[in-house]
């Protein structure tokens, strides 16, 4: 059975809301949701939106939605977690999502790592800043420099032990 990413699971969550899953997909979804608080949060937010849409049935017929409607709606329903909890949940999502790990591990310096990590976290609905990420990491920025050997391993695609992400996610 193929391991699904959080993005794959979010598509299944959407399809599940329309009762459009086969038994195998439903089992994969349930298994992932049992271990992933980020996807459970997404499922809960979708349920709220679907309820709102259902309650609006026909109220706004004839009105059009502007281009920013989706973004405003997402911001309005975003679960507002304290930054430290948002970081913990996003870290867990990254732990389970190889695609996200691959994107993040392409960074080679602390600045680009912080920028990308915050951008991807915010895109996934987790609100935190680069300064909050640095505090969460519990180290001063100069402690997060890669050695020449670690940098060569990251650039060469052979290493990960010295990458910022590995340091952040280590138990």
Short mmCIF file of N, CA and C in Angstrom, two decimals:
data_model
loop_
_atom_site.label_atom_id
_atom_site.label_comp_id
_atom_site.label_asym_id
_atom_site.label_seq_id
_atom_site.Cartn_x
_atom_site.Cartn_y
_atom_site.Cartn_z
N UNK A 1 0.84 -1.17 0.00
CA UNK A 1 0.00 0.00 0.00
C UNK A 1 0.89 1.24 0.00
N UNK A 2 0.57 2.23 -0.79
CA UNK A 2 1.35 3.45 -0.93
C UNK A 2 1.18 4.33 0.32
N UNK A 3 2.31 4.87 0.82
CA UNK A 3 2.26 5.79 1.94
C UNK A 3 1.81 7.15 1.40
N UNK A 4 0.81 7.73 2.03
CA UNK A 4 0.27 8.99 1.57
C UNK A 4 0.83 10.15 2.37
N UNK A 5 1.06 11.28 1.70
CA UNK A 5 1.51 12.50 2.36
C UNK A 5 0.30 13.21 2.97
N UNK A 6 0.57 14.21 3.77
CA UNK A 6 -0.52 15.01 4.35
C UNK A 6 -1.34 15.68 3.24
N UNK A 7 -0.70 16.10 2.15
CA UNK A 7 -1.45 16.68 1.03
C UNK A 7 -2.40 15.65 0.43
N UNK A 8 -1.94 14.41 0.28
CA UNK A 8 -2.81 13.34 -0.23
C UNK A 8 -3.98 13.12 0.72
N UNK A 9 -3.70 13.13 2.00
CA UNK A 9 -4.74 12.90 3.01
C UNK A 9 -5.77 14.03 2.98
N UNK A 10 -5.31 15.26 2.77
CA UNK A 10 -6.26 16.38 2.70
C UNK A 10 -7.23 16.22 1.53
N UNK A 11 -6.74 15.67 0.44
CA UNK A 11 -7.65 15.38 -0.67
C UNK A 11 -8.65 14.30 -0.28
N UNK A 12 -8.18 13.29 0.45
CA UNK A 12 -9.11 12.25 0.92
C UNK A 12 -10.12 12.81 1.90
N UNK A 13 -9.70 13.73 2.75
CA UNK A 13 -10.63 14.36 3.69
C UNK A 13 -11.73 15.07 2.92
N UNK A 14 -11.35 15.79 1.87
CA UNK A 14 -12.34 16.49 1.05
C UNK A 14 -13.29 15.50 0.38
N UNK A 15 -12.72 14.44 -0.17
CA UNK A 15 -13.57 13.43 -0.82
C UNK A 15 -14.46 12.72 0.19
N UNK A 16 -13.94 12.51 1.40
CA UNK A 16 -14.74 11.85 2.44
C UNK A 16 -15.95 12.71 2.81
N UNK A 17 -15.78 14.03 2.77
CA UNK A 17 -16.91 14.91 3.10
C UNK A 17 -18.03 14.79 2.07
N UNK A 18 -17.69 14.28 0.89
CA UNK A 18 -18.68 14.06 -0.17
C UNK A 18 -19.04 12.58 -0.28
N UNK A 19 -18.61 11.78 0.70
CA UNK A 19 -18.88 10.33 0.73
C UNK A 19 -18.38 9.65 -0.54
N UNK A 20 -17.14 9.99 -0.93
CA UNK A 20 -16.57 9.51 -2.19
C UNK A 20 -15.28 8.70 -1.98
N UNK A 21 -15.23 7.86 -0.93
CA UNK A 21 -14.05 7.04 -0.68
C UNK A 21 -14.42 5.56 -0.74
N UNK A 22 -13.49 4.76 -1.26
CA UNK A 22 -13.70 3.32 -1.17
C UNK A 22 -13.20 2.85 0.20
N UNK A 23 -13.40 1.59 0.52
CA UNK A 23 -13.04 1.08 1.84
C UNK A 23 -11.55 1.22 2.14
N UNK A 24 -10.70 0.94 1.15
CA UNK A 24 -9.26 1.05 1.35
C UNK A 24 -8.83 2.48 1.65
N UNK A 25 -9.39 3.43 0.91
CA UNK A 25 -9.06 4.84 1.15
C UNK A 25 -9.55 5.27 2.53
N UNK A 26 -10.73 4.81 2.91
CA UNK A 26 -11.27 5.17 4.22
C UNK A 26 -10.37 4.65 5.34
N UNK A 27 -9.83 3.44 5.18
CA UNK A 27 -8.92 2.88 6.18
C UNK A 27 -7.62 3.67 6.24
N UNK A 28 -7.08 4.04 5.07
CA UNK A 28 -5.85 4.84 5.05
C UNK A 28 -6.08 6.18 5.74
N UNK A 29 -7.22 6.80 5.44
CA UNK A 29 -7.55 8.09 6.03
C UNK A 29 -7.64 7.96 7.55
N UNK A 30 -8.37 6.97 8.03
CA UNK A 30 -8.53 6.78 9.48
C UNK A 30 -7.19 6.53 10.16
N UNK A 31 -6.35 5.71 9.53
CA UNK A 31 -5.04 5.43 10.10
C UNK A 31 -4.18 6.67 10.20
N UNK A 32 -4.18 7.48 9.15
CA UNK A 32 -3.37 8.70 9.15
C UNK A 32 -3.90 9.70 10.19
N UNK A 33 -5.22 9.86 10.23
CA UNK A 33 -5.81 10.82 11.16
C UNK A 33 -5.52 10.43 12.62
N UNK A 34 -5.40 9.15 12.88
CA UNK A 34 -5.11 8.71 14.24
C UNK A 34 -3.74 9.21 14.71
N UNK A 35 -2.82 9.43 13.77
CA UNK A 35 -1.45 9.83 14.12
C UNK A 35 -1.09 11.27 13.79
N UNK A 36 -1.98 11.99 13.12
CA UNK A 36 -1.59 13.31 12.61
C UNK A 36 -2.54 14.41 13.09
N UNK A 37 -2.15 15.17 14.11
CA UNK A 37 -3.02 16.24 14.60
C UNK A 37 -3.24 17.34 13.55
N UNK A 38 -2.28 17.57 12.68
CA UNK A 38 -2.44 18.62 11.66
C UNK A 38 -3.58 18.26 10.71
N UNK A 39 -3.65 17.00 10.30
CA UNK A 39 -4.72 16.60 9.38
C UNK A 39 -6.06 16.52 10.11
N UNK A 40 -6.04 16.17 11.40
CA UNK A 40 -7.29 16.20 12.17
C UNK A 40 -7.82 17.62 12.26
N UNK A 41 -6.90 18.58 12.46
CA UNK A 41 -7.30 20.00 12.50
C UNK A 41 -7.89 20.42 11.16
N UNK A 42 -7.27 19.97 10.07
CA UNK A 42 -7.78 20.28 8.73
C UNK A 42 -9.18 19.69 8.55
N UNK A 43 -9.38 18.45 8.99
CA UNK A 43 -10.67 17.79 8.87
C UNK A 43 -11.73 18.56 9.66
N UNK A 44 -11.39 19.00 10.87
CA UNK A 44 -12.34 19.75 11.69
C UNK A 44 -12.69 21.09 11.05
N UNK A 45 -11.68 21.77 10.49
CA UNK A 45 -11.93 23.05 9.82
C UNK A 45 -12.82 22.86 8.60
N UNK A 46 -12.60 21.80 7.85
CA UNK A 46 -13.44 21.53 6.68
C UNK A 46 -14.88 21.26 7.11
N UNK A 47 -15.04 20.55 8.21
CA UNK A 47 -16.39 20.27 8.70
C UNK A 47 -17.11 21.57 9.07
N UNK A 48 -16.38 22.52 9.66
CA UNK A 48 -16.97 23.82 10.01
C UNK A 48 -17.40 24.55 8.73
N UNK A 49 -16.50 24.57 7.74
CA UNK A 49 -16.80 25.26 6.48
C UNK A 49 -18.01 24.62 5.79
N UNK A 50 -18.03 23.30 5.76
CA UNK A 50 -19.16 22.60 5.12
C UNK A 50 -20.47 22.93 5.84
N UNK A 51 -20.41 23.06 7.15
CA UNK A 51 -21.60 23.46 7.91
C UNK A 51 -22.04 24.86 7.56
N UNK A 52 -21.07 25.77 7.44
CA UNK A 52 -21.40 27.15 7.06
C UNK A 52 -22.02 27.19 5.68
N UNK A 53 -21.41 26.48 4.76
CA UNK A 53 -21.93 26.47 3.39
C UNK A 53 -23.36 25.91 3.37
N UNK A 54 -23.57 24.84 4.12
CA UNK A 54 -24.92 24.27 4.19
C UNK A 54 -25.93 25.24 4.76
N UNK A 55 -25.52 26.04 5.74
CA UNK A 55 -26.45 26.99 6.35
C UNK A 55 -26.72 28.18 5.43
N UNK A 56 -25.84 28.42 4.47
CA UNK A 56 -26.03 29.53 3.54
C UNK A 56 -26.87 29.15 2.32
N UNK A 57 -27.28 27.93 2.26
CA UNK A 57 -28.00 27.39 1.11
C UNK A 57 -29.00 28.39 0.53
N UNK A 58 -28.60 28.99 -0.57
CA UNK A 58 -29.48 29.89 -1.30
C UNK A 58 -29.48 31.33 -0.82
N UNK A 59 -28.85 31.64 0.31
CA UNK A 59 -28.91 33.01 0.83
C UNK A 59 -28.24 34.03 -0.09
N UNK A 60 -27.22 33.60 -0.79
CA UNK A 60 -26.46 34.54 -1.61
C UNK A 60 -26.55 34.22 -3.09
N UNK A 61 -27.63 33.66 -3.54
CA UNK A 61 -27.75 33.36 -4.96
C UNK A 61 -27.68 34.65 -5.75
N UNK A 62 -26.96 34.59 -6.85
CA UNK A 62 -26.82 35.77 -7.70
C UNK A 62 -25.61 36.62 -7.36
N UNK A 63 -24.97 36.40 -6.23
CA UNK A 63 -23.77 37.15 -5.86
C UNK A 63 -22.55 36.38 -6.34
N UNK A 64 -21.51 37.11 -6.69
CA UNK A 64 -20.28 36.45 -7.10
C UNK A 64 -19.23 36.64 -6.01
N UNK A 65 -18.27 35.75 -5.98
CA UNK A 65 -17.20 35.83 -5.00
C UNK A 65 -15.98 36.44 -5.67
N UNK A 66 -15.30 37.34 -4.96
CA UNK A 66 -14.11 37.95 -5.55
C UNK A 66 -12.92 36.99 -5.46
N UNK A 67 -11.83 37.39 -6.10
CA UNK A 67 -10.65 36.52 -6.20
C UNK A 67 -10.01 36.21 -4.85
N UNK A 68 -10.20 37.05 -3.86
CA UNK A 68 -9.57 36.86 -2.55
C UNK A 68 -10.47 36.12 -1.57
N UNK A 69 -11.64 35.67 -2.00
CA UNK A 69 -12.58 35.02 -1.09
C UNK A 69 -11.95 33.81 -0.40
N UNK A 70 -11.30 32.95 -1.16
CA UNK A 70 -10.70 31.74 -0.59
C UNK A 70 -9.69 32.05 0.49
N UNK A 71 -8.83 33.03 0.22
CA UNK A 71 -7.80 33.41 1.20
C UNK A 71 -8.45 33.99 2.45
N UNK A 72 -9.44 34.86 2.28
CA UNK A 72 -10.11 35.45 3.44
C UNK A 72 -10.84 34.38 4.26
N UNK A 73 -11.47 33.44 3.57
CA UNK A 73 -12.17 32.37 4.28
C UNK A 73 -11.17 31.51 5.06
N UNK A 74 -10.05 31.18 4.44
CA UNK A 74 -9.03 30.37 5.11
C UNK A 74 -8.51 31.08 6.35
N UNK A 75 -8.27 32.38 6.24
CA UNK A 75 -7.78 33.15 7.39
C UNK A 75 -8.83 33.23 8.49
N UNK A 76 -10.11 33.35 8.08
CA UNK A 76 -11.18 33.47 9.06
C UNK A 76 -11.37 32.19 9.87
N UNK A 77 -11.15 31.05 9.25
CA UNK A 77 -11.41 29.80 9.95
C UNK A 77 -10.15 29.12 10.47
N UNK A 78 -9.00 29.73 10.20
CA UNK A 78 -7.74 29.12 10.64
C UNK A 78 -7.76 28.92 12.15
N UNK A 79 -7.36 27.77 12.58
CA UNK A 79 -7.27 27.50 13.99
C UNK A 79 -6.11 28.31 14.54
N UNK A 80 -6.38 29.11 15.54
CA UNK A 80 -5.34 29.97 16.10
C UNK A 80 -4.70 29.28 17.30
N UNK A 81 -3.60 28.63 17.02
CA UNK A 81 -2.85 27.96 18.07
C UNK A 81 -1.75 28.89 18.55
N UNK A 82 -1.35 28.75 19.82
CA UNK A 82 -0.15 29.50 20.24
C UNK A 82 1.01 29.07 19.35
N UNK A 83 1.93 29.98 19.04
CA UNK A 83 3.03 29.64 18.12
C UNK A 83 3.79 28.38 18.50
N UNK A 84 4.05 28.16 19.79
CA UNK A 84 4.80 26.97 20.20
C UNK A 84 4.04 25.70 19.84
N UNK A 85 2.71 25.69 20.02
CA UNK A 85 1.91 24.52 19.67
C UNK A 85 1.81 24.38 18.15
N UNK A 86 1.69 25.51 17.45
CA UNK A 86 1.66 25.46 15.98
C UNK A 86 2.95 24.86 15.45
N UNK A 87 4.07 25.24 16.02
CA UNK A 87 5.36 24.68 15.61
C UNK A 87 5.44 23.19 15.90
N UNK A 88 4.98 22.76 17.07
CA UNK A 88 5.01 21.33 17.40
C UNK A 88 4.18 20.54 16.40
N UNK A 89 2.98 21.04 16.08
CA UNK A 89 2.11 20.32 15.15
C UNK A 89 2.69 20.33 13.73
N UNK A 90 3.25 21.46 13.31
CA UNK A 90 3.85 21.49 11.98
C UNK A 90 5.07 20.58 11.92
N UNK A 91 5.88 20.55 12.97
CA UNK A 91 7.02 19.64 13.01
C UNK A 91 6.55 18.20 12.83
N UNK A 92 5.46 17.87 13.47
CA UNK A 92 4.93 16.50 13.34
C UNK A 92 4.48 16.23 11.90
N UNK A 93 3.85 17.23 11.29
CA UNK A 93 3.44 17.07 9.90
C UNK A 93 4.66 16.86 9.01
N UNK A 94 5.71 17.64 9.22
CA UNK A 94 6.93 17.51 8.43
C UNK A 94 7.54 16.13 8.63
N UNK A 95 7.50 15.62 9.85
CA UNK A 95 8.04 14.30 10.15
C UNK A 95 7.38 13.22 9.30
N UNK A 96 6.09 13.40 9.00
CA UNK A 96 5.33 12.39 8.25
C UNK A 96 5.29 12.66 6.74
N UNK A 97 5.77 13.79 6.30
CA UNK A 97 5.61 14.19 4.89
C UNK A 97 6.97 14.30 4.20
N UNK A 98 7.32 13.27 3.45
CA UNK A 98 8.63 13.24 2.78
C UNK A 98 8.78 14.36 1.75
N UNK A 99 7.69 14.77 1.12
CA UNK A 99 7.76 15.87 0.15
C UNK A 99 8.17 17.17 0.83
N UNK A 100 7.58 17.46 1.99
CA UNK A 100 7.97 18.65 2.74
C UNK A 100 9.43 18.57 3.17
N UNK A 101 9.83 17.41 3.66
CA UNK A 101 11.23 17.23 4.07
C UNK A 101 12.17 17.51 2.91
N UNK A 102 11.82 17.00 1.73
CA UNK A 102 12.66 17.23 0.56
C UNK A 102 12.80 18.70 0.21
N UNK A 103 11.67 19.43 0.28
CA UNK A 103 11.72 20.86 0.00
C UNK A 103 12.61 21.58 1.00
N UNK A 104 12.41 21.26 2.27
CA UNK A 104 13.14 21.96 3.32
C UNK A 104 14.62 21.65 3.26
N UNK A 105 14.97 20.40 2.97
CA UNK A 105 16.38 20.01 2.95
C UNK A 105 17.14 20.59 1.76
N UNK A 106 16.46 21.27 0.87
CA UNK A 106 17.17 21.94 -0.23
C UNK A 106 17.80 23.24 0.23
N UNK A 107 17.41 23.72 1.41
CA UNK A 107 18.02 24.95 1.92
C UNK A 107 19.42 24.65 2.41
N UNK A 108 20.31 25.64 2.25
CA UNK A 108 21.71 25.44 2.63
C UNK A 108 22.20 26.46 3.65
N UNK A 109 21.36 27.40 4.04
CA UNK A 109 21.77 28.35 5.06
C UNK A 109 20.59 28.60 5.99
N UNK A 110 20.88 29.10 7.16
CA UNK A 110 19.86 29.28 8.19
C UNK A 110 18.76 30.23 7.74
N UNK A 111 19.13 31.31 7.08
CA UNK A 111 18.14 32.29 6.65
C UNK A 111 17.11 31.68 5.69
N UNK A 112 17.58 30.96 4.68
CA UNK A 112 16.63 30.35 3.73
C UNK A 112 15.84 29.23 4.39
N UNK A 113 16.45 28.49 5.32
CA UNK A 113 15.74 27.46 6.07
C UNK A 113 14.58 28.08 6.86
N UNK A 114 14.87 29.14 7.61
CA UNK A 114 13.84 29.79 8.42
C UNK A 114 12.72 30.32 7.54
N UNK A 115 13.10 31.00 6.47
CA UNK A 115 12.10 31.59 5.58
C UNK A 115 11.19 30.52 4.99
N UNK A 116 11.77 29.44 4.48
CA UNK A 116 10.97 28.39 3.86
C UNK A 116 10.12 27.66 4.90
N UNK A 117 10.69 27.37 6.07
CA UNK A 117 9.95 26.64 7.10
C UNK A 117 8.72 27.44 7.55
N UNK A 118 8.90 28.74 7.75
CA UNK A 118 7.78 29.60 8.13
C UNK A 118 6.75 29.67 7.00
N UNK A 119 7.22 29.82 5.77
CA UNK A 119 6.32 29.90 4.61
C UNK A 119 5.50 28.61 4.48
N UNK A 120 6.13 27.46 4.57
CA UNK A 120 5.41 26.19 4.45
C UNK A 120 4.48 25.97 5.63
N UNK A 121 4.92 26.36 6.81
CA UNK A 121 4.05 26.24 7.99
C UNK A 121 2.81 27.10 7.84
N UNK A 122 2.99 28.34 7.44
CA UNK A 122 1.86 29.24 7.26
C UNK A 122 0.93 28.74 6.16
N UNK A 123 1.50 28.21 5.07
CA UNK A 123 0.67 27.68 3.98
C UNK A 123 -0.15 26.48 4.44
N UNK A 124 0.32 25.79 5.47
CA UNK A 124 -0.40 24.63 6.02
C UNK A 124 -1.35 25.04 7.15
N UNK A 125 -1.46 26.34 7.41
CA UNK A 125 -2.39 26.82 8.42
C UNK A 125 -1.79 27.01 9.80
N UNK A 126 -0.48 26.91 9.92
CA UNK A 126 0.18 27.07 11.21
C UNK A 126 0.86 28.42 11.23
N UNK A 127 0.50 29.27 12.17
CA UNK A 127 1.02 30.63 12.21
C UNK A 127 2.15 30.75 13.23
N UNK A 128 3.34 31.05 12.75
CA UNK A 128 4.50 31.32 13.59
C UNK A 128 5.49 32.11 12.77
N UNK A 129 6.38 32.81 13.44
CA UNK A 129 7.37 33.65 12.76
C UNK A 129 8.75 32.99 12.81
N UNK A 130 9.70 33.58 12.08
CA UNK A 130 11.05 33.05 12.10
C UNK A 130 11.66 33.18 13.49
N UNK A 131 11.35 34.28 14.20
CA UNK A 131 11.87 34.46 15.55
C UNK A 131 11.29 33.42 16.51
N UNK A 132 10.02 33.09 16.34
CA UNK A 132 9.41 32.05 17.17
C UNK A 132 10.01 30.68 16.85
N UNK A 133 10.36 30.46 15.58
CA UNK A 133 11.02 29.21 15.19
C UNK A 133 12.40 29.12 15.83
N UNK A 134 13.15 30.21 15.82
CA UNK A 134 14.47 30.22 16.45
C UNK A 134 14.34 29.94 17.95
N UNK A 135 13.37 30.58 18.61
CA UNK A 135 13.16 30.31 20.04
C UNK A 135 12.78 28.85 20.27
N UNK A 136 11.94 28.31 19.38
CA UNK A 136 11.52 26.91 19.49
C UNK A 136 12.72 25.97 19.35
N UNK A 137 13.63 26.32 18.48
CA UNK A 137 14.82 25.50 18.28
C UNK A 137 15.71 25.56 19.52
N UNK A 138 15.57 26.60 20.33
CA UNK A 138 16.29 26.68 21.59
C UNK A 138 17.76 26.97 21.46
N UNK A 139 18.15 27.52 20.34
CA UNK A 139 19.56 27.81 20.15
C UNK A 139 19.70 29.18 19.50
N UNK A 140 20.85 29.76 19.72
CA UNK A 140 21.16 31.01 19.03
C UNK A 140 21.42 30.69 17.56
N UNK A 141 21.17 31.64 16.71
CA UNK A 141 21.32 31.41 15.27
C UNK A 141 22.72 30.95 14.90
N UNK A 142 23.75 31.44 15.59
CA UNK A 142 25.11 31.04 15.21
C UNK A 142 25.41 29.60 15.56
N UNK A 143 24.59 28.95 16.40
CA UNK A 143 24.76 27.53 16.70
C UNK A 143 24.24 26.64 15.59
N UNK A 144 23.57 27.23 14.59
CA UNK A 144 22.91 26.44 13.55
C UNK A 144 23.66 26.49 12.23
N UNK A 145 24.89 26.88 12.27
CA UNK A 145 25.68 26.89 11.04
C UNK A 145 26.10 25.46 10.69
N UNK A 146 26.13 25.17 9.40
CA UNK A 146 26.60 23.86 8.95
C UNK A 146 28.10 23.89 8.78
N UNK A 147 28.74 22.77 9.13
CA UNK A 147 30.17 22.65 8.86
C UNK A 147 30.35 22.48 7.35
N UNK A 148 31.58 22.63 6.86
CA UNK A 148 31.84 22.42 5.44
C UNK A 148 31.45 21.02 5.00
N UNK A 149 31.76 20.03 5.83
CA UNK A 149 31.42 18.64 5.52
C UNK A 149 29.90 18.45 5.45
N UNK A 150 29.17 19.04 6.43
CA UNK A 150 27.71 18.94 6.43
C UNK A 150 27.12 19.65 5.22
N UNK A 151 27.65 20.82 4.88
CA UNK A 151 27.17 21.57 3.73
C UNK A 151 27.39 20.79 2.45
N UNK A 152 28.57 20.18 2.30
CA UNK A 152 28.84 19.35 1.12
C UNK A 152 27.85 18.19 1.04
N UNK A 153 27.54 17.58 2.17
CA UNK A 153 26.60 16.45 2.18
C UNK A 153 25.21 16.91 1.76
N UNK A 154 24.77 18.08 2.22
CA UNK A 154 23.44 18.58 1.85
C UNK A 154 23.41 18.93 0.38
N UNK A 155 24.40 19.69 -0.09
CA UNK A 155 24.44 20.10 -1.49
C UNK A 155 24.57 18.88 -2.40
N UNK A 156 25.34 17.89 -1.98
CA UNK A 156 25.51 16.69 -2.77
C UNK A 156 24.35 15.72 -2.65
N UNK A 157 23.40 16.02 -1.79
CA UNK A 157 22.24 15.16 -1.64
C UNK A 157 22.50 13.87 -0.87
N UNK A 158 23.66 13.79 -0.23
CA UNK A 158 23.99 12.54 0.45
C UNK A 158 23.79 12.62 1.94
N UNK A 159 23.62 13.80 2.45
CA UNK A 159 23.58 13.90 3.90
C UNK A 159 22.30 14.48 4.41
N UNK A 160 22.13 14.34 5.64
CA UNK A 160 21.00 14.91 6.31
C UNK A 160 21.30 15.11 7.77
N UNK A 161 22.32 14.41 8.29
CA UNK A 161 22.57 14.47 9.72
C UNK A 161 22.86 15.89 10.19
N UNK A 162 23.43 16.72 9.33
CA UNK A 162 23.79 18.05 9.76
C UNK A 162 22.81 19.11 9.30
N UNK A 163 21.74 18.75 8.66
CA UNK A 163 20.81 19.75 8.15
C UNK A 163 19.98 20.34 9.28
N UNK A 164 19.60 21.59 9.14
CA UNK A 164 18.79 22.27 10.14
C UNK A 164 17.55 21.47 10.48
N UNK A 165 16.89 20.90 9.47
CA UNK A 165 15.66 20.14 9.70
C UNK A 165 15.92 18.96 10.62
N UNK A 166 17.00 18.24 10.40
CA UNK A 166 17.31 17.10 11.25
C UNK A 166 17.56 17.53 12.68
N UNK A 167 18.22 18.67 12.85
CA UNK A 167 18.46 19.19 14.18
C UNK A 167 17.16 19.61 14.84
N UNK A 168 16.24 20.18 14.08
CA UNK A 168 14.96 20.63 14.61
C UNK A 168 14.07 19.46 15.00
N UNK A 169 14.04 18.41 14.20
CA UNK A 169 13.11 17.32 14.41
C UNK A 169 13.66 16.20 15.28
N UNK A 170 14.94 16.27 15.63
CA UNK A 170 15.52 15.17 16.44
C UNK A 170 14.82 15.13 17.80
N UNK A 171 14.62 13.90 18.33
CA UNK A 171 13.91 13.75 19.61
C UNK A 171 14.68 14.34 20.77
#
